[in-house]
Amino acid sequence: MNKRPDKLPAFTLLETIIAMGVTAIVIGFTYSAYIIVTHSYLSFSTKNKHMQTVILLDKLLQRDFNRAVRITAGDHLIRFQLDSGAIQYEFQRDRVIRNQGKPDTLPVQILNLRTAFEQQEIDSTASDTARLIDEAQLALILEKQQIQYHYHKLYSSANLFNANPYAIH
């Protein structure tokens, strides 16, 4: 008495192929979304890093302008004389090098640097001698946009007299 076994519940070949096709489509959408989110995050991270560098440069320059006793400019250089020592900024086309004992390089694209004393612009490339300045204007590029920064130093009369070795005290 051989009894024939009942049918086992199973999927047909067509149902299995359809399930595999739907799964492949869902995996493709998920992978595409992952790639888009990853590129978006990397773009955001890069923009954030550039912005952070620009903000750091602005904070450092503002602080050094406020704390300096004397500020001089040379050929693409600004030197800050502080009570605790000296700080030098070298402005190159694609970076700013801040030297206070050890150099720090800030990768910022600089368009131009203008320095002045009492609203008279100083041509820092004309002479090798450092000249006293009380303001600096800096144009840089961030995400294809030009950003202007302006720094101003108010000297005390004692600082101005000390800056001129020929001044009569």
PDB file of C-alpha atoms in Angstrom:
ATOM      1  CA  MET A   1       0.000   0.000   0.000  1.00  0.00           C
ATOM      2  CA  ASN A   2       2.073   2.655  -1.254  1.00  0.00           C
ATOM      3  CA  LYS A   3       0.436   5.880  -0.519  1.00  0.00           C
ATOM      4  CA  ARG A   4       1.335   8.822  -2.594  1.00  0.00           C
ATOM      5  CA  PRO A   5       2.562  11.704  -0.413  1.00  0.00           C
ATOM      6  CA  ASP A   6       0.526  14.893  -0.383  1.00  0.00           C
ATOM      7  CA  LYS A   7       1.794  17.917  -2.183  1.00  0.00           C
ATOM      8  CA  LEU A   8       4.380  19.881  -0.281  1.00  0.00           C
ATOM      9  CA  PRO A   9       3.732  23.633  -0.057  1.00  0.00           C
ATOM     10  CA  ALA A  10       6.312  25.434  -2.208  1.00  0.00           C
ATOM     11  CA  PHE A  11       6.735  28.354  -4.540  1.00  0.00           C
ATOM     12  CA  THR A  12       6.551  27.889  -8.232  1.00  0.00           C
ATOM     13  CA  LEU A  13       9.466  28.754 -10.430  1.00  0.00           C
ATOM     14  CA  LEU A  14       7.669  31.860 -11.735  1.00  0.00           C
ATOM     15  CA  GLU A  15       6.998  33.181  -8.196  1.00  0.00           C
ATOM     16  CA  THR A  16      10.656  32.701  -7.252  1.00  0.00           C
ATOM     17  CA  ILE A  17      11.858  34.592 -10.346  1.00  0.00           C
ATOM     18  CA  ILE A  18       9.448  37.484  -9.641  1.00  0.00           C
ATOM     19  CA  ALA A  19      10.608  37.692  -5.995  1.00  0.00           C
ATOM     20  CA  MET A  20      14.252  37.747  -7.121  1.00  0.00           C
ATOM     21  CA  GLY A  21      13.500  40.518  -9.661  1.00  0.00           C
ATOM     22  CA  VAL A  22      11.738  42.678  -7.061  1.00  0.00           C
ATOM     23  CA  THR A  23      14.614  42.098  -4.620  1.00  0.00           C
ATOM     24  CA  ALA A  24      17.155  43.144  -7.268  1.00  0.00           C
ATOM     25  CA  ILE A  25      15.204  46.353  -7.957  1.00  0.00           C
ATOM     26  CA  VAL A  26      14.993  47.188  -4.237  1.00  0.00           C
ATOM     27  CA  ILE A  27      18.736  46.534  -3.786  1.00  0.00           C
ATOM     28  CA  GLY A  28      19.497  48.766  -6.813  1.00  0.00           C
ATOM     29  CA  PHE A  29      17.438  51.633  -5.371  1.00  0.00           C
ATOM     30  CA  THR A  30      19.052  51.212  -1.970  1.00  0.00           C
ATOM     31  CA  TYR A  31      22.565  51.240  -3.436  1.00  0.00           C
ATOM     32  CA  SER A  32      21.773  54.327  -5.542  1.00  0.00           C
ATOM     33  CA  ALA A  33      20.421  56.127  -2.477  1.00  0.00           C
ATOM     34  CA  TYR A  34      23.539  55.132  -0.527  1.00  0.00           C
ATOM     35  CA  ILE A  35      25.815  56.545  -3.251  1.00  0.00           C
ATOM     36  CA  ILE A  36      23.831  59.822  -3.358  1.00  0.00           C
ATOM     37  CA  VAL A  37      23.906  60.228   0.423  1.00  0.00           C
ATOM     38  CA  THR A  38      27.633  59.412   0.549  1.00  0.00           C
ATOM     39  CA  HIS A  39      28.479  62.007  -2.132  1.00  0.00           C
ATOM     40  CA  SER A  40      26.295  64.564  -0.399  1.00  0.00           C
ATOM     41  CA  TYR A  41      28.024  63.943   2.926  1.00  0.00           C
ATOM     42  CA  LEU A  42      31.504  64.173   1.378  1.00  0.00           C
ATOM     43  CA  SER A  43      30.566  67.438  -0.332  1.00  0.00           C
ATOM     44  CA  PHE A  44      29.194  68.832   2.924  1.00  0.00           C
ATOM     45  CA  SER A  45      32.278  67.687   4.823  1.00  0.00           C
ATOM     46  CA  THR A  46      34.626  69.313   2.296  1.00  0.00           C
ATOM     47  CA  LYS A  47      32.693  72.607   2.332  1.00  0.00           C
ATOM     48  CA  ASN A  48      32.634  72.534   6.126  1.00  0.00           C
ATOM     49  CA  LYS A  49      36.400  71.960   6.302  1.00  0.00           C
ATOM     50  CA  HIS A  50      37.082  74.905   3.952  1.00  0.00           C
ATOM     51  CA  MET A  51      34.722  77.140   5.938  1.00  0.00           C
ATOM     52  CA  GLN A  52      36.375  76.086   9.180  1.00  0.00           C
ATOM     53  CA  THR A  53      39.795  77.039   7.781  1.00  0.00           C
ATOM     54  CA  VAL A  54      38.533  80.476   6.693  1.00  0.00           C
ATOM     55  CA  ILE A  55      36.911  81.076  10.095  1.00  0.00           C
ATOM     56  CA  LEU A  56      40.127  80.052  11.854  1.00  0.00           C
ATOM     57  CA  LEU A  57      42.179  82.442   9.709  1.00  0.00           C
ATOM     58  CA  ASP A  58      39.727  85.257  10.430  1.00  0.00           C
ATOM     59  CA  LYS A  59      39.829  84.617  14.184  1.00  0.00           C
ATOM     60  CA  LEU A  60      43.627  84.464  14.254  1.00  0.00           C
ATOM     61  CA  LEU A  61      44.053  87.661  12.233  1.00  0.00           C
ATOM     62  CA  GLN A  62      41.448  89.506  14.311  1.00  0.00           C
ATOM     63  CA  ARG A  63      43.081  88.392  17.557  1.00  0.00           C
ATOM     64  CA  ASP A  64      46.571  89.286  16.353  1.00  0.00           C
ATOM     65  CA  PHE A  65      45.425  92.720  15.144  1.00  0.00           C
ATOM     66  CA  ASN A  66      43.862  93.407  18.539  1.00  0.00           C
ATOM     67  CA  ARG A  67      46.817  92.183  20.617  1.00  0.00           C
ATOM     68  CA  ALA A  68      49.651  93.618  18.511  1.00  0.00           C
ATOM     69  CA  VAL A  69      51.720  96.524  19.721  1.00  0.00           C
ATOM     70  CA  ARG A  70      53.087  97.158  16.240  1.00  0.00           C
ATOM     71  CA  ILE A  71      52.061  95.807  12.817  1.00  0.00           C
ATOM     72  CA  THR A  72      54.308  96.040   9.778  1.00  0.00           C
ATOM     73  CA  ALA A  73      53.886  94.894   6.201  1.00  0.00           C
ATOM     74  CA  GLY A  74      56.428  93.708   3.686  1.00  0.00           C
ATOM     75  CA  ASP A  75      56.336  91.790   0.432  1.00  0.00           C
ATOM     76  CA  HIS A  76      53.200  89.620   0.902  1.00  0.00           C
ATOM     77  CA  LEU A  77      53.936  89.587   4.634  1.00  0.00           C
ATOM     78  CA  ILE A  78      52.342  91.012   7.736  1.00  0.00           C
ATOM     79  CA  ARG A  79      54.342  90.985  10.978  1.00  0.00           C
ATOM     80  CA  PHE A  80      52.713  91.459  14.362  1.00  0.00           C
ATOM     81  CA  GLN A  81      54.885  92.541  17.245  1.00  0.00           C
ATOM     82  CA  LEU A  82      53.269  91.438  20.501  1.00  0.00           C
ATOM     83  CA  ASP A  83      54.453  91.810  24.068  1.00  0.00           C
ATOM     84  CA  SER A  84      55.119  88.053  24.089  1.00  0.00           C
ATOM     85  CA  GLY A  85      56.939  87.855  20.753  1.00  0.00           C
ATOM     86  CA  ALA A  86      56.358  88.161  17.040  1.00  0.00           C
ATOM     87  CA  ILE A  87      53.944  86.532  14.615  1.00  0.00           C
ATOM     88  CA  GLN A  88      54.395  86.584  10.860  1.00  0.00           C
ATOM     89  CA  TYR A  89      51.808  85.838   8.174  1.00  0.00           C
ATOM     90  CA  GLU A  90      52.989  85.036   4.671  1.00  0.00           C
ATOM     91  CA  PHE A  91      50.218  85.327   2.080  1.00  0.00           C
ATOM     92  CA  GLN A  92      50.686  83.098  -0.936  1.00  0.00           C
ATOM     93  CA  ARG A  93      48.159  82.499  -3.708  1.00  0.00           C
ATOM     94  CA  ASP A  94      46.855  79.181  -2.395  1.00  0.00           C
ATOM     95  CA  ARG A  95      47.830  79.274   1.290  1.00  0.00           C
ATOM     96  CA  VAL A  96      48.585  81.430   4.285  1.00  0.00           C
ATOM     97  CA  ILE A  97      51.556  80.500   6.446  1.00  0.00           C
ATOM     98  CA  ARG A  98      51.357  81.711  10.040  1.00  0.00           C
ATOM     99  CA  ASN A  99      54.689  81.550  11.813  1.00  0.00           C
ATOM    100  CA  GLN A 100      54.805  81.840  15.584  1.00  0.00           C
ATOM    101  CA  GLY A 101      57.708  79.635  16.516  1.00  0.00           C
ATOM    102  CA  LYS A 102      56.462  76.800  14.351  1.00  0.00           C
ATOM    103  CA  PRO A 103      54.683  77.429  11.042  1.00  0.00           C
ATOM    104  CA  ASP A 104      50.993  76.679  10.525  1.00  0.00           C
ATOM    105  CA  THR A 105      49.731  76.385   6.963  1.00  0.00           C
ATOM    106  CA  LEU A 106      46.140  77.340   6.210  1.00  0.00           C
ATOM    107  CA  PRO A 107      45.029  76.232   2.723  1.00  0.00           C
ATOM    108  CA  VAL A 108      43.056  79.297   1.632  1.00  0.00           C
ATOM    109  CA  GLN A 109      42.959  80.767  -1.867  1.00  0.00           C
ATOM    110  CA  ILE A 110      43.960  84.445  -1.596  1.00  0.00           C
ATOM    111  CA  LEU A 111      43.089  86.942  -4.320  1.00  0.00           C
ATOM    112  CA  ASN A 112      44.726  90.080  -2.999  1.00  0.00           C
ATOM    113  CA  LEU A 113      46.060  91.711   0.125  1.00  0.00           C
ATOM    114  CA  ARG A 114      46.024  95.461   0.596  1.00  0.00           C
ATOM    115  CA  THR A 115      47.584  97.251   3.530  1.00  0.00           C
ATOM    116  CA  ALA A 116      47.342 100.881   4.575  1.00  0.00           C
ATOM    117  CA  PHE A 117      48.378 103.326   7.248  1.00  0.00           C
ATOM    118  CA  GLU A 118      46.049 106.225   8.037  1.00  0.00           C
ATOM    119  CA  GLN A 119      44.039 105.416   4.887  1.00  0.00           C
ATOM    120  CA  GLN A 120      47.114 105.681   2.647  1.00  0.00           C
ATOM    121  CA  GLU A 121      47.598 102.422   0.779  1.00  0.00           C
ATOM    122  CA  ILE A 122      51.025 100.867   1.087  1.00  0.00           C
ATOM    123  CA  ASP A 123      52.531  99.092  -1.890  1.00  0.00           C
ATOM    124  CA  SER A 124      54.249  96.255  -0.064  1.00  0.00           C
ATOM    125  CA  THR A 125      55.934  94.967  -3.231  1.00  0.00           C
ATOM    126  CA  ALA A 126      57.721  98.267  -3.944  1.00  0.00           C
ATOM    127  CA  SER A 127      60.173  98.066  -1.079  1.00  0.00           C
ATOM    128  CA  ASP A 128      61.834  95.397   0.995  1.00  0.00           C
ATOM    129  CA  THR A 129      61.560  97.485   4.148  1.00  0.00           C
ATOM    130  CA  ALA A 130      58.684  96.772   6.483  1.00  0.00           C
ATOM    131  CA  ARG A 131      56.232  99.626   6.912  1.00  0.00           C
ATOM    132  CA  LEU A 132      53.869 100.342   9.760  1.00  0.00           C
ATOM    133  CA  ILE A 133      50.227  99.603   8.947  1.00  0.00           C
ATOM    134  CA  ASP A 134      46.947 100.080  10.764  1.00  0.00           C
ATOM    135  CA  GLU A 135      44.592  98.245   8.410  1.00  0.00           C
ATOM    136  CA  ALA A 136      44.547  95.307   6.047  1.00  0.00           C
ATOM    137  CA  GLN A 137      42.026  94.175   3.478  1.00  0.00           C
ATOM    138  CA  LEU A 138      42.028  90.598   2.344  1.00  0.00           C
ATOM    139  CA  ALA A 139      40.024  89.021  -0.482  1.00  0.00           C
ATOM    140  CA  LEU A 140      39.791  85.252  -0.640  1.00  0.00           C
ATOM    141  CA  ILE A 141      37.758  82.665  -2.508  1.00  0.00           C
ATOM    142  CA  LEU A 142      35.495  80.194  -0.751  1.00  0.00           C
ATOM    143  CA  GLU A 143      33.316  77.882  -2.837  1.00  0.00           C
ATOM    144  CA  LYS A 144      33.724  80.057  -5.949  1.00  0.00           C
ATOM    145  CA  GLN A 145      32.636  83.173  -4.050  1.00  0.00           C
ATOM    146  CA  GLN A 146      34.859  86.121  -3.242  1.00  0.00           C
ATOM    147  CA  ILE A 147      34.823  87.137   0.420  1.00  0.00           C
ATOM    148  CA  GLN A 148      36.294  90.401   1.674  1.00  0.00           C
ATOM    149  CA  TYR A 149      37.794  90.752   5.152  1.00  0.00           C
ATOM    150  CA  HIS A 150      38.863  94.009   6.729  1.00  0.00           C
ATOM    151  CA  TYR A 151      41.035  94.410   9.830  1.00  0.00           C
ATOM    152  CA  HIS A 152      41.823  97.657  11.597  1.00  0.00           C
ATOM    153  CA  LYS A 153      44.220  98.497  14.424  1.00  0.00           C
ATOM    154  CA  LEU A 154      43.829 101.516  16.680  1.00  0.00           C
ATOM    155  CA  TYR A 155      47.269 102.434  17.947  1.00  0.00           C
ATOM    156  CA  SER A 156      47.802 104.284  21.173  1.00  0.00           C
ATOM    157  CA  SER A 157      49.942 107.406  20.948  1.00  0.00           C
ATOM    158  CA  ALA A 158      52.645 105.651  23.003  1.00  0.00           C
ATOM    159  CA  ASN A 159      52.802 102.850  20.439  1.00  0.00           C
ATOM    160  CA  LEU A 160      53.136 105.328  17.582  1.00  0.00           C
ATOM    161  CA  PHE A 161      55.935 107.217  19.305  1.00  0.00           C
ATOM    162  CA  ASN A 162      57.747 103.969  20.100  1.00  0.00           C
ATOM    163  CA  ALA A 163      57.390 102.865  16.502  1.00  0.00           C
ATOM    164  CA  ASN A 164      59.316 105.887  15.214  1.00  0.00           C
ATOM    165  CA  PRO A 165      62.934 105.841  16.418  1.00  0.00           C
ATOM    166  CA  TYR A 166      63.341 109.496  15.339  1.00  0.00           C
ATOM    167  CA  ALA A 167      60.342 110.767  17.315  1.00  0.00           C
ATOM    168  CA  ILE A 168      61.034 113.385  19.958  1.00  0.00           C
ATOM    169  CA  HIS A 169      59.715 112.178  23.308  1.00  0.00           C
TER     170      HIS A 169
END
